[in-house]
Short mmCIF file of C-alpha atoms in Angstrom, two decimals:
data_model
loop_
_atom_site.label_atom_id
_atom_site.label_comp_id
_atom_site.label_asym_id
_atom_site.label_seq_id
_atom_site.Cartn_x
_atom_site.Cartn_y
_atom_site.Cartn_z
CA UNK A 46 38.73 -71.09 -118.97
CA UNK A 47 37.20 -67.97 -120.50
CA UNK A 48 39.18 -64.74 -119.99
CA UNK A 49 36.45 -63.10 -117.89
CA UNK A 50 36.28 -66.25 -115.76
CA UNK A 51 40.04 -66.09 -115.27
CA UNK A 52 39.77 -62.51 -114.04
CA UNK A 53 36.95 -63.40 -111.63
CA UNK A 54 38.87 -66.45 -110.39
CA UNK A 55 41.87 -64.27 -109.58
CA UNK A 56 39.75 -61.69 -107.75
CA UNK A 57 37.94 -64.40 -105.77
CA UNK A 58 41.28 -65.89 -104.77
CA UNK A 59 42.63 -62.55 -103.53
CA UNK A 60 39.41 -61.93 -101.60
CA UNK A 61 40.25 -64.91 -99.40
CA UNK A 62 43.04 -62.74 -97.97
CA UNK A 63 42.03 -59.12 -98.66
CA UNK A 64 38.53 -58.78 -97.25
CA UNK A 65 35.88 -56.25 -98.26
CA UNK A 66 37.83 -54.51 -101.03
CA UNK A 67 36.09 -55.60 -104.24
CA UNK A 68 36.51 -52.34 -106.18
CA UNK A 69 40.19 -52.07 -105.29
CA UNK A 70 40.78 -55.64 -106.42
CA UNK A 71 38.95 -55.05 -109.71
CA UNK A 72 41.22 -52.09 -110.49
CA UNK A 73 44.34 -54.00 -109.41
CA UNK A 74 43.38 -56.97 -111.60
CA UNK A 75 42.65 -54.65 -114.52
CA UNK A 76 46.13 -53.13 -114.21
CA UNK A 77 47.78 -56.56 -114.11
CA UNK A 78 45.80 -57.80 -117.11
CA UNK A 79 46.73 -54.62 -118.99
CA UNK A 80 50.43 -55.41 -118.32
CA UNK A 81 50.77 -52.38 -116.08
CA UNK A 82 52.54 -51.63 -112.81
CA UNK A 83 50.73 -50.43 -109.70
CA UNK A 84 51.68 -47.98 -106.96
CA UNK A 85 49.72 -48.60 -103.75
CA UNK A 86 49.80 -45.52 -101.55
CA UNK A 87 48.28 -45.97 -98.13
CA UNK A 88 48.80 -45.96 -94.39
CA UNK A 89 50.78 -48.73 -92.65
CA UNK A 90 49.12 -52.01 -91.74
CA UNK A 91 46.38 -52.09 -94.38
CA UNK A 92 47.68 -55.05 -96.39
CA UNK A 93 49.73 -53.43 -99.18
CA UNK A 94 52.51 -56.02 -98.97
CA UNK A 95 50.05 -58.87 -98.51
CA UNK A 96 48.31 -58.00 -101.79
CA UNK A 97 51.49 -58.55 -103.82
CA UNK A 98 52.29 -61.84 -102.08
CA UNK A 99 48.76 -63.09 -102.67
CA UNK A 100 48.73 -62.30 -106.38
CA UNK A 101 52.02 -64.14 -106.90
CA UNK A 102 50.73 -67.24 -105.11
CA UNK A 103 47.52 -67.47 -107.15
CA UNK A 104 49.09 -67.61 -110.62
CA UNK A 105 51.06 -70.67 -111.66
CA UNK A 106 54.25 -70.46 -113.67
CA UNK A 107 55.30 -72.81 -116.46
CA UNK A 108 56.44 -75.39 -113.89
CA UNK A 109 53.07 -75.35 -112.12
CA UNK A 110 54.46 -73.60 -109.05
CA UNK A 111 53.46 -70.06 -108.05
CA UNK A 112 55.04 -67.18 -109.95
CA UNK A 113 58.51 -66.12 -108.88
CA UNK A 114 58.03 -63.43 -106.25
CA UNK A 115 60.73 -61.07 -104.97
CA UNK A 116 60.42 -58.38 -102.33
CA UNK A 117 62.76 -55.40 -102.26
CA UNK A 118 62.79 -53.41 -99.02
CA UNK A 119 63.82 -49.93 -100.11
CA UNK A 120 66.16 -48.19 -97.66
CA UNK A 121 68.46 -45.13 -97.93
CA UNK A 122 71.59 -47.30 -98.16
CA UNK A 123 70.33 -49.44 -101.06
CA UNK A 124 72.44 -49.40 -104.26
CA UNK A 125 71.24 -49.77 -107.87
CA UNK A 126 72.93 -53.15 -108.38
CA UNK A 127 71.12 -54.47 -105.29
CA UNK A 128 68.03 -54.28 -107.50
CA UNK A 129 69.20 -55.01 -111.03
CA UNK A 130 72.03 -57.47 -110.34
CA UNK A 131 75.76 -57.25 -110.97
CA UNK A 132 78.61 -58.81 -112.93
CA UNK A 133 81.00 -60.61 -110.59
CA UNK A 134 84.47 -61.82 -111.57
CA UNK A 135 84.88 -65.59 -111.32
CA UNK A 136 88.57 -66.39 -110.71
CA UNK A 137 88.16 -70.03 -111.76
CA UNK A 138 86.82 -69.25 -115.22
CA UNK A 139 88.67 -65.92 -115.39
CA UNK A 140 85.49 -64.26 -116.62
CA UNK A 141 82.58 -62.26 -115.32
CA UNK A 142 79.27 -63.92 -114.52
CA UNK A 143 75.98 -62.18 -113.93
CA UNK A 144 74.23 -62.52 -110.60
CA UNK A 145 70.59 -61.48 -111.20
CA UNK A 146 68.94 -59.00 -108.91
CA UNK A 147 65.47 -59.36 -107.40
CA UNK A 148 63.90 -57.27 -110.16
CA UNK A 149 64.29 -60.23 -112.54
CA UNK A 150 61.21 -61.99 -111.19
CA UNK A 151 57.57 -62.33 -112.23
CA UNK A 152 56.11 -60.27 -109.39
CA UNK A 153 58.33 -57.63 -107.80
CA UNK A 154 57.24 -55.91 -104.61
CA UNK A 155 59.00 -52.56 -104.27
CA UNK A 156 58.21 -51.97 -100.61
CA UNK A 157 58.31 -48.35 -99.38
CA UNK A 158 59.82 -47.24 -102.68
CA UNK A 159 60.09 -43.63 -101.55
CA UNK A 160 62.56 -44.51 -98.77
CA UNK A 161 65.50 -44.88 -101.13
CA UNK A 162 67.43 -42.30 -103.13
CA UNK A 163 66.44 -41.15 -106.63
CA UNK A 164 69.55 -42.89 -108.02
CA UNK A 165 68.23 -46.24 -106.82
CA UNK A 166 64.65 -45.45 -107.81
CA UNK A 167 65.90 -44.84 -111.35
CA UNK A 168 67.28 -48.39 -111.48
CA UNK A 169 63.67 -49.49 -111.99
CA UNK A 170 63.00 -47.20 -114.96
CA UNK A 171 64.35 -49.45 -117.72
CA UNK A 172 62.83 -52.70 -116.49
CA UNK A 173 59.42 -51.15 -115.84
CA UNK A 174 59.20 -49.46 -119.23
CA UNK A 175 60.99 -51.97 -121.47
CA UNK A 176 61.02 -55.18 -119.40
CA UNK A 177 64.78 -55.52 -119.63
CA UNK A 178 67.86 -54.78 -117.55
CA UNK A 179 71.15 -53.69 -119.15
CA UNK A 180 74.32 -54.49 -117.20
CA UNK A 181 77.48 -53.55 -119.05
CA UNK A 182 77.14 -54.83 -122.62
CA UNK A 183 74.58 -57.53 -121.79
CA UNK A 184 70.79 -57.29 -121.63
CA UNK A 185 68.78 -59.48 -119.27
CA UNK A 186 65.03 -60.07 -119.33
CA UNK A 187 62.61 -60.85 -116.50
CA UNK A 188 60.31 -63.84 -116.97
CA UNK A 189 56.76 -63.37 -118.27
CA UNK A 190 54.40 -62.26 -116.91
CA UNK A 191 56.22 -59.39 -115.21
CA UNK A 192 54.79 -56.58 -113.11
CA UNK A 193 55.85 -54.34 -110.25
CA UNK A 194 53.68 -53.55 -107.25
CA UNK A 195 55.20 -50.68 -105.28
CA UNK A 196 54.08 -49.27 -101.94
CA UNK A 197 54.60 -46.01 -100.17
CA UNK A 198 53.34 -44.33 -97.04
CA UNK A 199 51.77 -40.93 -97.87
CA UNK A 200 51.75 -39.52 -94.34
CA UNK A 201 55.46 -39.65 -93.52
CA UNK A 202 57.96 -37.30 -95.17
CA UNK A 203 60.97 -37.67 -92.88
CA UNK A 204 63.62 -39.88 -94.48
CA UNK A 205 61.73 -40.20 -97.76
CA UNK A 206 62.52 -39.20 -101.34
CA UNK A 207 59.50 -38.28 -103.49
CA UNK A 208 59.32 -40.24 -106.72
CA UNK A 209 60.32 -38.13 -109.75
CA UNK A 210 57.86 -37.58 -112.57
CA UNK A 211 59.68 -40.06 -114.84
CA UNK A 212 59.26 -42.81 -112.25
CA UNK A 213 55.60 -42.04 -111.52
CA UNK A 214 54.84 -42.13 -115.23
CA UNK A 215 55.88 -45.81 -115.31
CA UNK A 216 53.03 -46.78 -113.02
CA UNK A 217 49.75 -47.48 -114.78
CA UNK A 218 47.71 -46.80 -111.65
CA UNK A 219 48.05 -45.36 -108.19
CA UNK A 220 45.59 -47.07 -105.86
CA UNK A 221 44.66 -46.96 -102.20
CA UNK A 222 43.31 -49.82 -100.11
CA UNK A 223 41.74 -47.77 -97.35
CA UNK A 224 40.46 -49.09 -94.04
CA UNK A 225 38.21 -52.17 -94.01
CA UNK A 226 34.54 -51.85 -93.10
CA UNK A 227 33.33 -53.13 -89.73
CA UNK A 228 32.26 -56.56 -90.99
CA UNK A 229 35.59 -57.16 -92.73
CA UNK A 230 37.53 -56.01 -89.69
CA UNK A 231 35.61 -58.39 -87.45
CA UNK A 232 36.47 -61.23 -89.85
CA UNK A 233 40.13 -60.22 -89.71
CA UNK A 234 40.03 -60.31 -85.90
CA UNK A 235 38.34 -63.70 -85.94
CA UNK A 236 40.93 -65.29 -88.23
CA UNK A 237 43.80 -63.22 -89.58
CA UNK A 238 43.98 -64.52 -93.18
CA UNK A 239 47.43 -63.06 -93.86
CA UNK A 240 48.83 -65.27 -91.09
CA UNK A 241 46.82 -68.41 -91.78
CA UNK A 242 45.21 -68.73 -95.20
CA UNK A 243 48.01 -66.97 -97.13
CA UNK A 244 50.52 -69.74 -96.42
CA UNK A 245 48.06 -72.36 -97.67
CA UNK A 246 47.17 -70.67 -100.97
CA UNK A 247 47.62 -72.68 -104.14
CA UNK A 248 47.59 -71.34 -107.73
CA UNK A 249 44.10 -70.93 -109.16
CA UNK A 250 45.18 -69.82 -112.64
CA UNK A 251 47.53 -71.51 -115.07
CA UNK A 252 50.05 -69.38 -116.90
CA UNK A 253 48.20 -70.13 -120.14
CA UNK A 254 44.87 -68.85 -118.77
CA UNK A 255 46.50 -65.74 -117.38
CA UNK A 256 48.33 -64.85 -120.60
CA UNK A 257 45.14 -65.56 -122.58
CA UNK A 258 43.26 -63.13 -120.32
CA UNK A 259 45.92 -60.47 -120.94
CA UNK A 260 45.57 -60.98 -124.69
CA UNK A 261 41.77 -60.83 -124.45
CA UNK A 262 41.94 -57.58 -122.46
CA UNK A 263 44.01 -55.96 -125.20
CA UNK A 264 41.42 -57.04 -127.80
CA UNK A 265 38.40 -55.50 -126.02
CA UNK A 266 36.45 -53.12 -128.27
CA UNK A 267 36.60 -49.41 -127.49
CA UNK A 268 34.35 -47.10 -129.52
CA UNK A 269 36.19 -44.34 -131.43
CA UNK A 270 34.26 -41.66 -129.52
CA UNK A 271 35.64 -43.00 -126.23
CA UNK A 272 39.15 -43.11 -127.68
CA UNK A 273 38.68 -39.47 -128.69
CA UNK A 274 37.53 -38.70 -125.14
CA UNK A 275 40.71 -40.29 -123.75
CA UNK A 276 42.88 -38.20 -126.08
CA UNK A 277 40.94 -35.04 -125.18
CA UNK A 278 41.13 -35.70 -121.42
CA UNK A 279 44.89 -36.12 -121.61
CA UNK A 280 45.25 -32.99 -123.72
CA UNK A 281 43.02 -31.04 -121.31
CA UNK A 282 45.46 -31.77 -118.47
CA UNK A 283 48.19 -30.01 -120.47
CA UNK A 284 46.19 -26.79 -120.84
CA UNK A 285 44.26 -26.76 -117.55
CA UNK A 286 45.28 -23.81 -115.39
CA UNK A 287 45.56 -25.99 -112.27
CA UNK A 288 48.35 -28.17 -113.68
CA UNK A 289 52.00 -27.31 -114.23
CA UNK A 290 52.69 -30.70 -115.83
CA UNK A 291 50.11 -32.53 -117.92
CA UNK A 292 49.78 -36.21 -118.79
CA UNK A 293 52.09 -37.82 -121.35
CA UNK A 294 51.17 -39.89 -124.42
CA UNK A 295 52.16 -42.93 -122.35
CA UNK A 296 49.38 -41.96 -119.94
CA UNK A 297 46.83 -42.02 -122.78
CA UNK A 298 48.04 -45.43 -123.97
CA UNK A 299 47.86 -46.85 -120.46
CA UNK A 300 44.44 -45.34 -119.79
CA UNK A 301 43.12 -47.03 -122.93
CA UNK A 302 44.66 -50.35 -121.89
CA UNK A 303 43.26 -50.00 -118.38
CA UNK A 304 39.66 -49.32 -119.46
CA UNK A 305 39.76 -52.30 -121.82
CA UNK A 306 41.00 -54.56 -119.02
CA UNK A 307 38.38 -53.25 -116.58
CA UNK A 308 35.67 -54.02 -119.13
CA UNK A 309 36.94 -57.61 -119.24
CA UNK A 310 37.08 -57.80 -115.44
CA UNK A 311 33.45 -56.69 -115.29
CA UNK A 312 32.36 -59.28 -117.86
CA UNK A 313 32.05 -57.17 -121.00
CA UNK A 314 33.75 -57.31 -124.40
CA UNK A 315 33.40 -53.56 -124.92
CA UNK A 316 34.28 -50.37 -123.04
CA UNK A 317 31.61 -48.06 -121.62
CA UNK A 318 31.90 -44.49 -120.36
CA UNK A 319 31.72 -45.68 -116.74
CA UNK A 320 35.03 -47.49 -117.19
CA UNK A 321 36.59 -44.20 -118.14
CA UNK A 322 35.13 -42.27 -115.20
CA UNK A 323 36.30 -44.97 -112.77
CA UNK A 324 39.86 -45.13 -114.10
CA UNK A 325 40.69 -41.58 -115.18
CA UNK A 326 41.82 -40.45 -111.72
CA UNK A 327 43.75 -43.60 -110.68
CA UNK A 328 45.54 -43.63 -114.04
CA UNK A 329 46.26 -39.93 -114.52
CA UNK A 330 46.33 -38.06 -111.20
CA UNK A 331 49.75 -39.28 -110.02
CA UNK A 332 51.37 -38.19 -113.29
CA UNK A 333 50.32 -34.55 -112.96
CA UNK A 334 52.00 -31.69 -111.13
CA UNK A 335 49.65 -29.21 -109.49
CA UNK A 336 50.26 -25.48 -109.34
CA UNK A 337 48.70 -25.41 -105.87
CA UNK A 338 49.71 -28.45 -103.75
CA UNK A 339 46.50 -28.01 -101.77
CA UNK A 340 44.38 -28.77 -104.84
CA UNK A 341 42.82 -32.20 -105.24
CA UNK A 342 44.19 -33.69 -108.44
CA UNK A 343 41.78 -36.63 -108.44
CA UNK A 344 38.77 -34.32 -108.21
CA UNK A 345 40.03 -32.15 -111.06
CA UNK A 346 40.61 -35.21 -113.27
CA UNK A 347 37.10 -36.50 -112.60
CA UNK A 348 35.63 -33.11 -113.53
CA UNK A 349 37.61 -33.05 -116.79
CA UNK A 350 36.56 -36.63 -117.56
CA UNK A 351 32.86 -36.04 -116.87
CA UNK A 352 32.89 -32.89 -119.00
CA UNK A 353 34.30 -34.80 -121.98
CA UNK A 354 31.84 -37.67 -121.57
CA UNK A 355 28.93 -35.22 -121.36
CA UNK A 356 30.04 -33.75 -124.70
CA UNK A 357 29.86 -37.22 -126.25
CA UNK A 358 26.33 -37.74 -124.95
CA UNK A 359 25.11 -34.38 -126.28
CA UNK A 360 26.51 -34.85 -129.78
#
């Protein structure tokens, strides 16, 4: 299967469950193919959890079964070792043995991630950035592929702990599902796919096809002028008067990876300026700290991006 066909097959499979959200699914698939993690921020009941379950079911592991999926319900009383795992003393062998935590899976759903304390949130930092967990003197690795899909509710602040900048910077994209259109909502009422079709889903991609698509996404051509635009956009966020905290070099690397993967998802072997305008806000806005909380970070990022692209076109 060609890499672009693999991406379309995955999107088509998810669309059996998540109706009427083509653009969202393209961005989600691009993030996954770029080996990134995704933060889905939206109101309750829109299918955030269902998205993660669906993705895991559609990709086969080495044994032919769906990828290993683990869901972590974040609560205020959660402890770091509830996520990473812990060494437990075995009296029979008189030694410690490691009991892996749910983060050592292929697809990890961090549900309502902002409902636990910063100490627990930080337990995800190492595994999200380096794909490893260190417990004592031993290092443990999650299986490949590995990605985290986290969710949070943006409208409730009581009993929540905002994600620190270091944690937000680990997410390649922050996306929002939004409400379905009328036609999609009628289809949901007719036959709720998350209650019926989801349980019947079978893998549509082999692990080999999926990993080949990830490799192909990384090899997509990006013109030097567009790479320069990415560097300039990121640097502009550090000097723009509206931002207290600008984007990091990691943000630039992930933006480049994301635009390459989106080009693949949309059937091209090269990046165009539209890929950059589509992904600049989802990839950068959540990493920035605004001077005025009432400002719209996404709008400011789009303005910066369009200004840089216009300079390319006038050269």
